[in-house]
Every structure is written in structure tokens, then in C-alpha cells.
Short mmCIF file of C-alpha atoms in Angstrom, two decimals:
data_model
loop_
_atom_site.label_atom_id
_atom_site.label_comp_id
_atom_site.label_asym_id
_atom_site.label_seq_id
_atom_site.Cartn_x
_atom_site.Cartn_y
_atom_site.Cartn_z
CA MET A 1036 28.04 -2.66 3.19
CA ALA A 1037 25.39 -2.82 0.47
CA GLN A 1038 26.30 -0.96 -2.70
CA LEU A 1039 25.37 -0.78 -6.36
CA SER A 1040 27.26 -2.70 -9.05
CA ASN A 1041 30.60 -1.47 -10.39
CA ARG A 1042 28.84 -1.01 -13.73
CA LEU A 1043 26.62 1.68 -12.23
CA GLN A 1044 29.50 3.26 -10.29
CA ARG A 1045 31.07 4.13 -13.68
CA LEU A 1046 27.87 5.77 -14.91
CA ALA A 1047 27.06 9.49 -14.59
CA PRO A 1048 23.46 10.75 -14.42
CA SER A 1049 22.10 12.62 -17.46
CA ALA A 1050 22.90 16.31 -16.96
CA THR A 1051 20.02 17.25 -19.27
CA LEU A 1052 17.50 15.38 -17.13
CA VAL A 1053 19.04 16.76 -13.91
CA MET A 1054 18.56 20.38 -15.08
CA SER A 1055 15.07 19.64 -16.37
CA GLN A 1056 14.11 18.07 -13.03
CA LYS A 1057 15.52 21.00 -11.04
CA SER A 1058 13.60 23.40 -13.24
CA SER A 1059 10.37 21.40 -12.66
CA GLU A 1060 10.96 21.50 -8.90
CA MET A 1061 11.34 25.29 -9.01
CA LYS A 1062 8.17 25.60 -11.08
CA ALA A 1063 6.34 23.49 -8.47
CA GLN A 1064 7.41 26.09 -5.88
CA GLY A 1065 5.69 28.78 -7.95
CA ILE A 1066 8.83 30.17 -9.61
CA ASP A 1067 8.39 31.22 -13.24
CA VAL A 1068 11.13 29.18 -14.95
CA ILE A 1069 11.58 29.08 -18.73
CA ASN A 1070 12.96 25.66 -19.60
CA LEU A 1071 15.50 25.66 -22.44
CA SER A 1072 17.20 22.52 -21.13
CA VAL A 1073 15.21 19.71 -22.67
CA GLY A 1074 15.46 18.46 -26.27
CA GLU A 1075 11.78 18.05 -27.00
CA PRO A 1076 9.54 19.67 -29.63
CA ASP A 1077 6.89 21.83 -27.96
CA PHE A 1078 4.36 20.91 -30.66
CA ASN A 1079 1.65 18.37 -30.05
CA THR A 1080 1.64 15.16 -32.08
CA PRO A 1081 -0.33 15.88 -35.30
CA GLU A 1082 -4.03 15.00 -35.00
CA PRO A 1083 -4.14 12.33 -37.77
CA ILE A 1084 -1.37 10.39 -36.00
CA LYS A 1085 -3.29 10.54 -32.72
CA GLU A 1086 -6.41 9.34 -34.52
CA ALA A 1087 -4.47 6.37 -35.91
CA ALA A 1088 -3.49 5.45 -32.35
CA LYS A 1089 -7.10 5.68 -31.14
CA LYS A 1090 -8.16 3.47 -34.02
CA ALA A 1091 -5.47 0.94 -33.06
CA ILE A 1092 -6.87 0.79 -29.53
CA ASP A 1093 -10.39 0.23 -30.89
CA GLU A 1094 -9.00 -2.53 -33.13
CA ASN A 1095 -7.44 -4.21 -30.08
CA PHE A 1096 -3.77 -3.73 -30.81
CA SER A 1097 -3.19 -4.55 -27.18
CA LYS A 1098 -1.13 -7.74 -27.30
CA TYR A 1099 2.63 -8.23 -27.22
CA SER A 1100 4.17 -7.06 -30.47
CA PRO A 1101 6.95 -8.96 -32.30
CA VAL A 1102 10.37 -8.21 -30.80
CA PRO A 1103 11.70 -6.40 -33.92
CA GLY A 1104 8.43 -4.50 -34.46
CA TYR A 1105 5.41 -5.13 -36.68
CA MET A 1106 6.30 -6.20 -40.21
CA ASP A 1107 4.24 -3.44 -41.87
CA LEU A 1108 6.04 -0.78 -39.80
CA ARG A 1109 9.43 -2.20 -40.78
CA GLU A 1110 8.28 -2.19 -44.41
CA ALA A 1111 7.23 1.47 -44.01
CA VAL A 1112 10.64 2.35 -42.56
CA ALA A 1113 12.36 0.58 -45.47
CA GLU A 1114 10.16 2.50 -47.90
CA LYS A 1115 10.97 5.79 -46.13
CA LEU A 1116 14.70 5.07 -46.40
CA LYS A 1117 14.29 4.38 -50.12
CA ARG A 1118 12.06 7.38 -50.81
CA GLU A 1119 13.84 10.01 -48.74
CA ASN A 1120 17.42 8.76 -48.58
CA GLY A 1121 17.91 6.62 -51.68
CA LEU A 1122 18.94 3.66 -49.49
CA ASP A 1123 17.87 0.05 -50.06
CA TYR A 1124 16.99 -1.90 -46.93
CA SER A 1125 14.76 -4.94 -46.48
CA PRO A 1126 12.47 -5.30 -43.42
CA SER A 1127 14.91 -7.92 -42.07
CA GLU A 1128 17.50 -5.13 -41.86
CA ILE A 1129 15.23 -2.97 -39.67
CA LEU A 1130 14.68 -3.29 -35.90
CA VAL A 1131 12.11 -1.11 -34.13
CA SER A 1132 12.86 -0.27 -30.49
CA ASN A 1133 11.49 1.65 -27.51
CA GLY A 1134 12.86 4.97 -28.71
CA ALA A 1135 16.02 5.84 -30.63
CA LYS A 1136 17.85 5.92 -27.29
CA GLN A 1137 17.34 2.16 -26.95
CA SER A 1138 18.39 1.77 -30.59
CA VAL A 1139 21.72 3.47 -29.82
CA CYS A 1140 22.25 1.42 -26.67
CA ASN A 1141 21.29 -1.86 -28.40
CA THR A 1142 23.87 -1.20 -31.11
CA ILE A 1143 26.70 -0.40 -28.70
CA MET A 1144 25.88 -3.39 -26.47
CA ALA A 1145 25.71 -5.70 -29.50
CA LEU A 1146 28.99 -4.62 -31.14
CA VAL A 1147 31.39 -3.32 -28.48
CA ASN A 1148 33.44 -5.70 -26.32
CA PRO A 1149 35.08 -4.76 -23.01
CA GLY A 1150 38.23 -2.74 -23.67
CA GLU A 1151 37.32 -1.83 -27.25
CA GLU A 1152 37.32 1.85 -28.19
CA VAL A 1153 34.49 4.00 -29.53
CA ILE A 1154 35.37 7.35 -31.10
CA ILE A 1155 32.98 10.14 -30.11
CA PRO A 1156 33.44 13.67 -31.49
CA ALA A 1157 32.87 16.33 -28.83
CA PRO A 1158 30.52 18.07 -28.25
CA TYR A 1159 28.41 14.92 -27.99
CA TRP A 1160 24.99 13.87 -26.73
CA VAL A 1161 25.43 13.19 -23.01
CA SER A 1162 24.45 9.50 -23.17
CA TYR A 1163 26.95 8.26 -25.80
CA PRO A 1164 30.01 7.91 -23.53
CA GLN A 1165 27.89 6.50 -20.70
CA MET A 1166 26.45 3.79 -22.96
CA VAL A 1167 29.94 2.87 -24.14
CA LYS A 1168 31.02 2.54 -20.50
CA LEU A 1169 27.96 0.40 -19.80
CA ALA A 1170 29.16 -2.01 -22.52
CA GLY A 1171 32.63 -2.07 -20.93
CA GLY A 1172 34.08 -0.08 -23.82
CA GLU A 1173 36.36 2.94 -23.73
CA PRO A 1174 35.04 6.27 -25.06
CA VAL A 1175 37.71 8.09 -27.09
CA ILE A 1176 36.71 11.75 -27.16
CA VAL A 1177 37.85 13.86 -30.13
CA PRO A 1178 37.40 17.61 -29.43
CA THR A 1179 36.12 19.59 -32.43
CA GLY A 1180 35.33 23.00 -31.00
CA PHE A 1181 33.82 26.31 -32.00
CA THR A 1182 36.33 27.28 -34.70
CA GLN A 1183 35.60 24.21 -36.87
CA ASN A 1184 31.85 24.52 -36.39
CA PHE A 1185 31.91 21.52 -34.02
CA LYS A 1186 32.59 19.01 -36.83
CA MET A 1187 35.28 16.31 -36.82
CA THR A 1188 37.62 16.20 -39.80
CA ALA A 1189 38.80 13.07 -41.60
CA GLU A 1190 42.33 13.80 -40.32
CA GLN A 1191 41.12 13.87 -36.72
CA LEU A 1192 39.31 10.57 -37.24
CA GLU A 1193 42.39 8.92 -38.75
CA GLN A 1194 44.56 10.06 -35.84
CA ALA A 1195 42.09 8.70 -33.26
CA ILE A 1196 41.90 5.18 -34.72
CA THR A 1197 43.90 2.42 -32.99
CA PRO A 1198 43.84 -1.38 -33.31
CA GLN A 1199 41.25 -1.35 -30.50
CA THR A 1200 38.82 0.98 -32.32
CA ARG A 1201 35.45 -0.66 -32.97
CA MET A 1202 33.06 2.18 -33.73
CA LEU A 1203 32.57 5.85 -34.52
CA ILE A 1204 29.42 7.58 -33.28
CA LEU A 1205 28.33 10.39 -35.59
CA CYS A 1206 25.30 12.59 -34.92
CA SER A 1207 24.10 14.80 -37.79
CA PRO A 1208 22.23 17.10 -37.40
CA SER A 1209 23.94 17.30 -34.04
CA ASN A 1210 22.75 17.41 -30.49
CA PRO A 1211 24.01 19.66 -28.82
CA THR A 1212 25.38 21.97 -31.54
CA GLY A 1213 22.97 21.81 -34.48
CA SER A 1214 25.94 21.28 -36.84
CA VAL A 1215 25.22 19.29 -40.01
CA TYR A 1216 27.84 17.30 -41.94
CA ASN A 1217 27.59 17.93 -45.68
CA LYS A 1218 28.07 15.26 -48.35
CA GLU A 1219 31.77 15.94 -48.93
CA GLU A 1220 32.58 15.93 -45.22
CA LEU A 1221 30.81 12.58 -44.84
CA ARG A 1222 32.56 11.19 -47.92
CA ALA A 1223 35.95 12.07 -46.40
CA LEU A 1224 35.06 10.34 -43.13
CA ALA A 1225 33.76 7.30 -45.05
CA GLU A 1226 37.07 6.97 -46.91
CA VAL A 1227 38.91 6.78 -43.57
CA ILE A 1228 36.48 4.21 -42.16
CA LYS A 1229 36.79 1.95 -45.21
CA ARG A 1230 40.57 1.77 -44.77
CA HIS A 1231 40.13 0.02 -41.42
CA ASP A 1232 38.71 -3.49 -41.11
CA ASP A 1233 35.90 -4.14 -38.62
CA LEU A 1234 35.28 -0.44 -37.98
CA PHE A 1235 31.63 0.59 -37.85
CA VAL A 1236 29.80 3.90 -37.71
CA LEU A 1237 26.67 4.48 -35.68
CA ALA A 1238 24.91 7.27 -37.61
CA ASP A 1239 22.44 8.98 -35.28
CA GLU A 1240 20.04 10.73 -37.69
CA ILE A 1241 17.16 11.41 -35.30
CA TYR A 1242 17.16 15.15 -36.24
CA GLU A 1243 17.17 14.38 -39.97
CA HIS A 1244 14.05 16.41 -40.80
CA ILE A 1245 15.02 19.45 -38.73
CA ASN A 1246 17.50 20.68 -41.29
CA TYR A 1247 17.91 24.24 -42.62
CA VAL A 1248 20.44 23.62 -45.42
CA GLY A 1249 18.60 21.30 -47.77
CA ARG A 1250 18.55 17.56 -48.18
CA HIS A 1251 19.77 15.32 -45.36
CA GLU A 1252 22.91 13.34 -46.21
CA SER A 1253 23.61 9.90 -44.72
CA ILE A 1254 27.05 8.32 -44.50
CA ALA A 1255 25.43 5.02 -45.54
CA GLN A 1256 25.04 6.30 -49.13
CA PHE A 1257 28.69 5.81 -50.12
CA GLU A 1258 29.94 2.65 -51.77
CA GLY A 1259 31.09 0.11 -49.20
CA MET A 1260 29.50 1.98 -46.29
CA LYS A 1261 26.07 0.36 -45.98
CA GLU A 1262 27.67 -2.78 -44.52
CA ARG A 1263 29.64 -0.59 -42.05
CA THR A 1264 26.78 1.69 -40.97
CA ILE A 1265 24.06 1.41 -38.36
CA ILE A 1266 21.49 4.17 -38.98
CA VAL A 1267 19.50 5.22 -35.92
CA ASN A 1268 16.32 7.23 -36.41
CA GLY A 1269 12.75 7.43 -35.16
CA VAL A 1270 9.58 9.49 -34.93
CA SER A 1271 10.22 11.55 -31.81
CA LYS A 1272 11.69 14.77 -33.24
CA ALA A 1273 10.24 14.97 -36.78
CA TYR A 1274 6.66 14.12 -35.76
CA ALA A 1275 6.66 15.54 -32.20
CA MET A 1276 6.23 12.03 -30.77
CA THR A 1277 8.84 11.96 -27.98
CA GLY A 1278 6.61 10.19 -25.47
CA TRP A 1279 5.49 7.48 -27.90
CA ARG A 1280 8.96 5.87 -27.68
CA ILE A 1281 9.53 4.55 -31.20
CA GLY A 1282 12.99 4.43 -32.76
CA TYR A 1283 14.71 2.05 -35.14
CA ILE A 1284 18.00 0.88 -36.57
CA ALA A 1285 18.69 0.11 -40.22
CA ALA A 1286 21.79 -2.08 -40.45
CA PRO A 1287 23.29 -5.28 -41.89
CA GLU A 1288 21.06 -8.23 -41.05
CA TRP A 1289 23.60 -9.91 -38.75
CA ILE A 1290 23.71 -6.78 -36.58
CA VAL A 1291 19.91 -6.50 -36.57
CA LYS A 1292 19.69 -10.15 -35.47
CA GLY A 1293 22.11 -9.47 -32.62
CA CYS A 1294 20.17 -6.42 -31.44
CA ASN A 1295 16.93 -8.43 -31.77
CA LYS A 1296 18.39 -11.12 -29.49
CA LEU A 1297 19.38 -8.48 -26.95
CA GLN A 1298 16.06 -6.62 -27.11
CA GLY A 1299 14.20 -9.91 -26.75
CA GLN A 1300 15.82 -10.40 -23.35
CA TYR A 1301 15.31 -7.01 -21.77
CA THR A 1302 12.31 -5.21 -23.25
CA SER A 1303 10.76 -7.34 -26.04
CA GLY A 1304 8.82 -5.50 -28.73
CA PRO A 1305 7.88 -1.81 -28.53
CA CYS A 1306 4.41 -0.51 -27.61
CA SER A 1307 1.78 -1.87 -29.99
CA VAL A 1308 -0.31 1.32 -30.15
CA SER A 1309 2.74 3.54 -30.63
CA GLN A 1310 3.80 1.40 -33.58
CA ARG A 1311 0.44 1.88 -35.29
CA ALA A 1312 0.80 5.64 -34.79
CA ALA A 1313 4.36 5.52 -36.19
CA LEU A 1314 3.16 3.55 -39.21
CA PHE A 1315 0.65 6.28 -39.98
CA ALA A 1316 3.32 8.96 -39.42
CA TYR A 1317 5.53 7.39 -42.12
CA GLU A 1318 2.75 6.58 -44.58
CA GLY A 1319 0.51 9.64 -44.09
CA ASP A 1320 0.67 13.27 -45.15
CA GLN A 1321 4.11 14.78 -44.37
CA SER A 1322 3.08 18.46 -44.40
CA ALA A 1323 3.19 18.77 -40.59
CA VAL A 1324 6.88 17.81 -40.63
CA GLU A 1325 7.68 20.73 -42.94
CA GLU A 1326 5.50 23.14 -40.94
CA MET A 1327 7.40 22.28 -37.75
CA ARG A 1328 10.75 22.54 -39.54
CA GLN A 1329 9.86 26.04 -40.74
CA ALA A 1330 8.85 27.05 -37.21
CA PHE A 1331 12.16 25.76 -35.84
CA GLU A 1332 14.06 27.66 -38.53
CA ARG A 1333 12.27 30.88 -37.61
CA ARG A 1334 13.08 30.30 -33.93
CA ARG A 1335 16.70 29.52 -34.83
CA ASP A 1336 17.00 32.90 -36.53
CA LEU A 1337 15.34 34.61 -33.55
CA ILE A 1338 17.54 33.07 -30.85
CA VAL A 1339 20.75 33.51 -32.86
CA GLY A 1340 19.96 37.20 -33.37
CA LEU A 1341 19.18 37.76 -29.68
CA THR A 1342 22.26 35.83 -28.52
CA LYS A 1343 24.52 37.91 -30.76
CA GLU A 1344 23.31 41.01 -28.86
CA ILE A 1345 24.73 39.67 -25.57
CA ASP A 1346 28.26 40.85 -24.81
CA GLY A 1347 30.59 37.98 -23.95
CA LEU A 1348 28.77 35.22 -25.84
CA GLU A 1349 30.03 33.87 -29.18
CA VAL A 1350 27.59 32.02 -31.37
CA ASN A 1351 27.71 29.98 -34.57
CA VAL A 1352 24.62 29.56 -36.75
CA PRO A 1353 23.36 25.97 -36.43
CA ASP A 1354 22.27 24.24 -39.65
CA GLY A 1355 19.83 21.80 -38.02
CA ALA A 1356 18.20 20.39 -34.86
CA PHE A 1357 16.84 22.89 -32.31
CA TYR A 1358 19.84 23.74 -30.16
CA LEU A 1359 22.19 26.67 -29.80
CA PHE A 1360 25.62 26.05 -28.24
CA PRO A 1361 27.16 29.47 -27.50
CA LYS A 1362 30.71 29.91 -26.26
CA CYS A 1363 30.53 31.41 -22.77
CA SER A 1364 34.07 31.00 -21.39
CA SER A 1365 34.60 34.79 -21.23
CA PHE A 1366 32.46 34.76 -18.06
CA TYR A 1367 34.63 32.25 -16.19
CA GLY A 1368 36.26 33.82 -13.14
CA LYS A 1369 33.63 36.56 -12.96
CA SER A 1370 31.18 37.18 -10.13
CA ASP A 1371 27.95 39.06 -9.44
CA GLY A 1372 29.16 39.78 -5.91
CA ASN A 1373 27.54 36.68 -4.43
CA ARG A 1374 28.40 33.87 -6.85
CA GLN A 1375 31.63 33.05 -8.63
CA ILE A 1376 31.41 31.46 -12.10
CA ALA A 1377 34.17 28.86 -12.53
CA ASN A 1378 32.80 26.83 -15.45
CA SER A 1379 29.81 26.22 -17.71
CA SER A 1380 27.97 24.15 -15.08
CA ASP A 1381 28.24 27.09 -12.66
CA LEU A 1382 26.97 29.41 -15.37
CA ALA A 1383 23.98 27.15 -16.13
CA MET A 1384 23.11 26.96 -12.41
CA TYR A 1385 23.46 30.74 -12.10
CA LEU A 1386 21.12 31.30 -15.05
CA LEU A 1387 18.60 28.89 -13.51
CA GLU A 1388 18.67 30.09 -9.91
CA VAL A 1389 19.09 33.82 -10.58
CA GLY A 1390 17.66 34.29 -14.07
CA HIS A 1391 15.08 31.48 -13.88
CA VAL A 1392 16.12 30.07 -17.27
CA ALA A 1393 17.08 26.39 -17.48
CA THR A 1394 20.00 25.57 -19.79
CA VAL A 1395 22.68 22.83 -19.66
CA GLY A 1396 26.39 23.38 -19.10
CA GLY A 1397 28.72 22.30 -21.90
CA ASP A 1398 30.82 20.17 -19.52
CA ALA A 1399 28.17 17.45 -19.82
CA PHE A 1400 28.57 17.48 -23.63
CA GLY A 1401 32.36 17.34 -23.60
CA ASP A 1402 32.92 21.03 -24.35
CA PRO A 1403 33.53 23.08 -21.19
CA GLU A 1404 33.66 26.40 -23.08
CA CYS A 1405 29.97 26.41 -24.10
CA PHE A 1406 26.43 25.81 -22.85
CA ARG A 1407 23.33 24.44 -24.56
CA MET A 1408 19.97 26.09 -25.07
CA SER A 1409 17.03 24.36 -26.73
CA TYR A 1410 14.83 26.67 -28.80
CA ALA A 1411 12.01 24.11 -29.06
CA THR A 1412 9.70 26.57 -27.37
CA SER A 1413 7.54 29.55 -28.32
CA ASP A 1414 8.88 32.79 -29.78
CA ASP A 1415 7.65 34.66 -26.68
CA ASN A 1416 9.50 32.25 -24.39
CA ILE A 1417 12.68 32.68 -26.43
CA ARG A 1418 12.45 36.48 -26.25
CA GLU A 1419 11.82 36.50 -22.50
CA ALA A 1420 14.48 33.87 -21.78
CA MET A 1421 17.11 35.80 -23.73
CA ARG A 1422 16.11 39.05 -21.97
CA ARG A 1423 16.66 37.33 -18.60
CA ILE A 1424 19.96 35.79 -19.70
CA LYS A 1425 21.23 39.14 -21.01
CA GLU A 1426 20.30 40.83 -17.74
CA CYS A 1427 21.91 38.07 -15.64
CA LEU A 1428 25.17 37.96 -17.57
CA ALA A 1429 25.48 41.77 -17.43
CA ARG A 1430 25.80 41.49 -13.62
CA LEU A 1431 28.95 39.38 -13.89
CA LYS A 1432 32.09 41.52 -13.47
#
């Protein structure tokens, strides 16, 4: 009988995309659904960036681009890392890819051998463990939980390391929790990493600019860590450019060369026009980035306040990104008379089908006690969504 490869049998579909698709299907049927499931800024790409892309089309940037990205874009990324992060990288230590998602996958595929372990603090972005499985590696999940603000400690990291450990994946600011590791927390993790040979950290910093507690801190800043760190970043979140598909890694040159070899075989270089837009994003006026950050901070305060008014939900105050990850386990075992809520996936489906608000159950993120809401939407949508959620949850007895 015909069947898909064993590689794909191990892979789970993205829960985020599943909920977003179901919400779109309901909207197509005329149902008024508010979508808080997808991690995407609701802002349009700033006009000057769009103009730069139009100019690139007029200037016939329509040929294949170099596999690692245009040299001037890699130079701009290196300059950004110097200017904003105090990190020294050369263009040969930068690889531009078709979105930060490809950058993450490139890195894992280039460094992780079958059977090797990758430590992933939970809650985690849904794709990390699946990408590790795709590479034949073994995800090692380290639960962090609500009480420690969803951040892994140095002690937890040390306990999780074995002779098979190859990599730690660290996302700060975090998807799905919005937690941000401060400088001292990162320093403590770095000290553990440096005690173990051939252990690398993939630092996913895609939410860098959506930060409510001051300057972004990178684990690559500490002595001895630049050669152990693969920074992943891109333009999608900070510049509202999700659909342009431009991400990058900054890493030791031998790793960049490996990822370049891999990328050369299965996608080649990223979109030429998108790269010209990204170049302008990095070199142009940055005021739009701050305006969007301020809007997200205002929405953060709004959704946190409204969530705290709902009996049965516990909420921490996220320091970055645009997600809230409330604890909802008090509703497990309850029913509205028609539906029984057994877990966070049930709760998310209940909120979608009864309350017409799309969220994502925490099971998919490795924390079954919580669920994720994205507040990358208008203030009015947030208010109405939280009204519906409050009404829905009040029916559960």
C-alpha cells in the first residue's frame, strides 16, 4: 500500500496553522470569528519599505539571487548587529533565508545528527521539536511553567545535558509566552553551555524589537559564546513583513557555509525583491518599529487587564512579543451541558466553535495547563474577543 515516508509519519501538523485554517473556514461560512491564533502583526508593511520593493522591480531585480543573499543585505545585517547588539559579524558569517523559519530549520539540519539531543524549554514554538525530529534528532523537553515565568534556569539546563546533547534552542522574547530572558539569566545559561564541549545554542531573536523591558539581550554577547551561538532573526515581526519571507542566521563561518550548502540544494537564494525591501528596512528610518512596539505594549496592557477579570484564568505579564499564555487548567473536567472540557485543546475548540474566538491550546506548545492568544490585532477586537471568552467560560460548571 502506498504511504508517506517514515520521516513524515513522525511529524505533527502545526497546531497554530490548523486553528487559523479552521477559523478561516468558519469566516467563509459567514461566521464572525475573531482570530487570536496566528502570530502575525496586523499592521501593514511601512510605505517606504513597499516603495523600495517597487523600485527594485523597476530596476529589474528579477533574477536568481546569490544563495546566501545579496552582499549589501548581509552587510546591512552585520551593521545592524553591531549598532543594536554590540556584536561583530562579517558578511561571511551571515546567511539570508526564506524566512526565519527556514533559518531555524537550516541550522538544525546542518548541526544535528540522528540520535543527538536538542534541549527545548517548554512552552516552545510548535515547530522546534518537529524540526529536530525531521533531522533525526531527539527533542529533550524541559518544562518551565507558570510559577517561574516560563523561563528555564541554569540548573535545569545542566540537569538536561547528556553526552548526546548537541544544541539548546532558546527563544527570547518567547513565542508562546512573551517571556524575556534578562542579561543575568542569559549569563547563567552561557556559563553552563561553555562547560560542555560541542554544545551550541540556537538563539531565536525574531521578536527582538517587540520588547517592553528595555534593551534586548543576546546570549552571543558573553565571552566564548559567539562561537557557540547561532542567532536567528529577520524582518517579519519588527517591520510587519511576514509575507516577504526574509530571515537570517548570524553564526561562525563554518556553520554558515554548511547552511549555505544545504540551502543551495533545496531553495537557493531568497526572493530578490524581498531582499531589496529588507535592505531598506534595516538601513532606513526606524521610527515605525517603535510605533508598532508602543501599540503592542498598549494592547498587552489591555488584554492582561481584561484576562485578569475572568474567573478561573491565571495570567502573567509578558515582557515581549505579542502573546498571552494564561493558565486555564481550572476549567478541565467542566462542562456547559453539551461539551466536556478535558484539556487545553478542547478549551480552544470550545472557544472557537461556541465563542467564535480562535486561540491555540497549550498542548501544542508543550504546556497542557495553558492556551495561547495573540494580541496582534485591534483594541476593539481584543475587547470583543475577551468579552466572548468571558461569557463562554462562565457557562462551564
